[in-house]
Steps between C-alpha positions, in 0.01 A plus 500: 500500500581545134329302228836379376577283800271220621403526867732301724377648829373300792180302470190698577564791263252497218632488146352673202352307207799559270745389772309175555488444124877552479561242772283251310728554201800423721625862503624523859838671472708717272660211313156350430397833350820535296443154349130562423553558130257649247272287286511757221564870435304799379667774297404831659814676381348662192181664376337424166296769319138387466527532122781239493322235712477157338222254570598196703802666662524617860605866510516799731345836412450829680221750458223704659156361578244683284195290581401236758154355553314187606316353202221242496543290188492121508631545852596783733848631417728795553621665178765775493676687217851639527677735259877533461705807407454431127122512542441127437249316719483153660198329659539333840237241596441345844239225528568460872585814695478676832404861576873567555565405135250759381648757736855435369375568147328831571507729191807722496719246683832420338557124501747241384329190358643155425313214337441292189366689200206363305263624234159621617184644348613851593864446403793355688442423866648335809288282726592506869836675460709609797447867585743731677446872564805705393618856453715656229821423691418142609804297385476181301631179654875459452482119486252233401225457762502155664181299545548259792331174598235614747185378672163635607535804724850587380501794254789523254584852620543376859704200388727712278585728791561204730728324251693819420561562872596135563739505204666813638541358853591137414859389544598419142873515549696246297567190712640278224869509407557624141637167375170324582282737296483419127672761280322823400218464751349803672529540875194393698412862581532605136287206388220570746505873434476428130208257539298724732569826314611421141608786277257592217737382227519145643328223304168403656525162328836426666362601838173313480656189343765505775793497258644840599845491674335621822286187501806284440656625825182438700464151358863413566481617861180304558641183345823540696305521827306190402817308415668615823198371695522160335877480551463601863241225552733243341794603716297503819369154416858378454561583867203291616524131581286205393518125561751323277361187331726213400434320171582134561497206260196278545323766704131584489511710182654210305240259638234747388644504149477122490128487587384780269286369211701706250855622439606858560576712195848642452372842606344359818824322590696820441285714728497229770881516497491882523266482800705224665809717463327780692372265773854377569599853602438655839372820336121514445396400149291770329414342167219537250409188304322601182356279234221509249161348570537121529881498512511294821584739784321289761739208467794739540335625819466138616869431436595816691276400791660156506845658542378697802312208658795263454703737718243501781324825409141580411379648172193722452334558162254790481260555207257789444178295467360185658453341158865550411620398847292183484636413154853531638409301810350208305801480267756529778325248723495244219874547454637535854273305733618163358847612616377539858473879502209635706306791353258761634228696320427849639229726357239735638227241447663253741324545833460335839681184605634437150676837504626464857652162420677648196640787707638255757669291229655813347618628839659171613668445163326172412351671191810553288319649199229761559286616207235771519377848427547821700402289802863379514615844623232552766626578850379170647712299254837407655764290328751282680780555244396683185798491264343564158204716400355461149252758369309419184365773272711738707372814326166444674653544843611829647838553663351493851369146443837374379671661798252331734578157355876550528459618859354160597853358526630789709220442750615139549821625660743321267833682475852477363754623752229709665378650172134415426453280195291602200304254287608446141243651262397360162237695307328355195322671215332384180522856372853525357682819589606711201869590491441866581311412819759241595767773479305746714217396731630143535870586502531376861391149402687206356284370216466141382309436178332183377514567129359176359172313539477131600478263202157406367343843536311606187496861378177688569323657202347838589197630310341845535125534432250783534200422722288450186677159471389391847259234372778347287717472813221325693461255209874424514469427872247228418750349254782500758280348770388226260868406457532462877684829544438766763446873463553819704286811446631806687294813570611827665198542731309274739153649459328789326638848548302816427824688431667266252305298246712187480398140452523352849582161640157413641317597178753313286464193720123501448541558125745212454288265711209572264711476183675175600233259628640196671837671559605573857591872518658626823528850644795633698554850638668683785187551711448129550624354827818297496329163535269564204791625285705195589209268417449659156871485419523140617216395266653689206848358568355149521328540162148477645422852378544586130474880507608741773371858494725707722627841593876552512544289815635231262765737364792311651573158640214298352637196318251290301683333207172393334382863458546596135295818451519830688239767422557848647198730490563876461869428448563871433435566871788282621867591530741331261685297762166390648381382157824305461455341843143400419607357165753289687222299665469301174774334296618315810469156342566340162166617353501791250349798683331825402449830681210713371499871586154655464490880489227761480562780248601775478850419620734759650856512368618331821242225450613450140865482610424237765297273274753536217783396734303196621428388144862545390699326773490235773840611635457623856812718479371675189158538665668655806698741284188617318306519826764732642475717189120519522446538873827638636688368805249608765216272393737231378651462848169477681554494877876456503567833675866462425632727773598775258205703382391406150683731264330837461721649231702232320352275232639149519446441130636828365772573756694175498826687440443694824415178687836355397684822593329504841592137567866568432498821704331337801780252568781754473303747713448251786862384483679833456256765627272335759401832661393640163297183442324543835422865428365420156277226643374726778399758240302254289373226726164554666410139577548276803861380480428153640298426186823509303604180675190301403 
């Protein structure tokens, strides 16, 4: 077994440490190894005379060891001196070393040393350089030396040999027709060879900044595979069948409009029409409804549900937390139950007879609208005729959970000409999707956008204070409470942590109780049981509680129009989109509202960028754009698991021209060269293909 090829033998054979480490990195075959690209490069192609070494630069020298000894100064250390052909000397210092290090530096040994040069008491020195024994005829490297992403137990030397062997064996033949590849691009083999073994004259900046032409080819191929995956998912979905809903005059959705205590905005009416257009087709809807915090997505969900229910089908709405699910349930019940629609409430906290009764009503179809958490997709939940599935805060659910919800209709046995029916799927998000993500990771979705807020909403003023202003903030809370307003105070932890010194919810609750005598201060956090959380929220919503100290369980869904002040403790610890969501809990009525961000200095650059963005804009789309810039697509997407691996090489912000080229190439490739498209996908796709359909 060679070190260059991970063990694929039958179970029972033991694997070495490096082989196990390679498997943990996902390096299981030759193509994996060929695409395991360097983090950076070391220049071992030239030697620098000791006399010409410059402090602060990393250089390679060659010489003979003239002295090596263990010295006891402030600490035990190994100190060696080498001398080059010109007679100049360099000190090597090792503060941590093994006997083998001392043996490799025995006096008289000729060595090649590479490290950063610095000034020392005895002259120039290198601390912990790399050491390699050489002879007079040992050749210099002919290309830059790659340094690969590795892990514990996986030496660079082992990994370099493995990658070089995998690169040699991998099938890198060109599978794309020439007209699909943008002009003047390298072949895939040339690009990979260049990136693994770049010539000495190549620009390290171009390589490490990923702007070199070799990187352009890798990025294009990756983006093309991603676009092909999305296009394949769309086309496969077009072959599936879903129930077709008729939109009739005077039907349930129009009756719902008549009983609502407000009028829909133009944007809400537009997206309702877009959704209705999808539901009138017998192809499954796969639409994302996005809108800023407070834009009124819930009423759009209610209108969509009414269209399904009017046609004799059930609708399920799934939310990530019980608090959010209950907020939806209360709103929807107040709107639809007067119209004679029966509802069901399914969460993990519902037990015993109450739960059994709900399951029966869902299974026999008497509950037309089912609202809940993950409990909606549990095996024991059976729908009579599920026609529409709505998922709120969709980025918090993984693909497997969305697939499970859609499968609930298939299990009911409904079919169209013998073909099983799929449920229509509407996903909702209060985190607007930046254009670059919409073109790539969400390219398989139709997107509807609510781009205006309901009338009467007041802009939220955001203020940023250091924690030295904490007492001033508490004083302002007393002023707001005296006016009859309500206040949120959000903390990142529930109780004290020895690892992170942050103000916590329980301590803040005690502090505010003491500072605000006569004021009812509540406490809400994720470790409370569902009944206690519901009781606290009910009192706050009813206005019986003036101040609510909470962790981020109130991030979404909580709607208390009388709340006018949001205080976020240790705001620098939160993500930008999370800060925006929390801010959106106030400003939901006609009262002028303020969001106070308290930070603890010193701030990192990321922390400064987040707080600056919050202070400068209330626009959710601008917040999303900046969040993507700061965090990158991986964190921004959360648990979406889009079906195509998150991009390893391409940068959605900097490579937009390649995204557009890949989109154009994907359609022509599927239409004119389907076999080439399949081969390209097979080369790049290492995920479960059914996830592409979610």
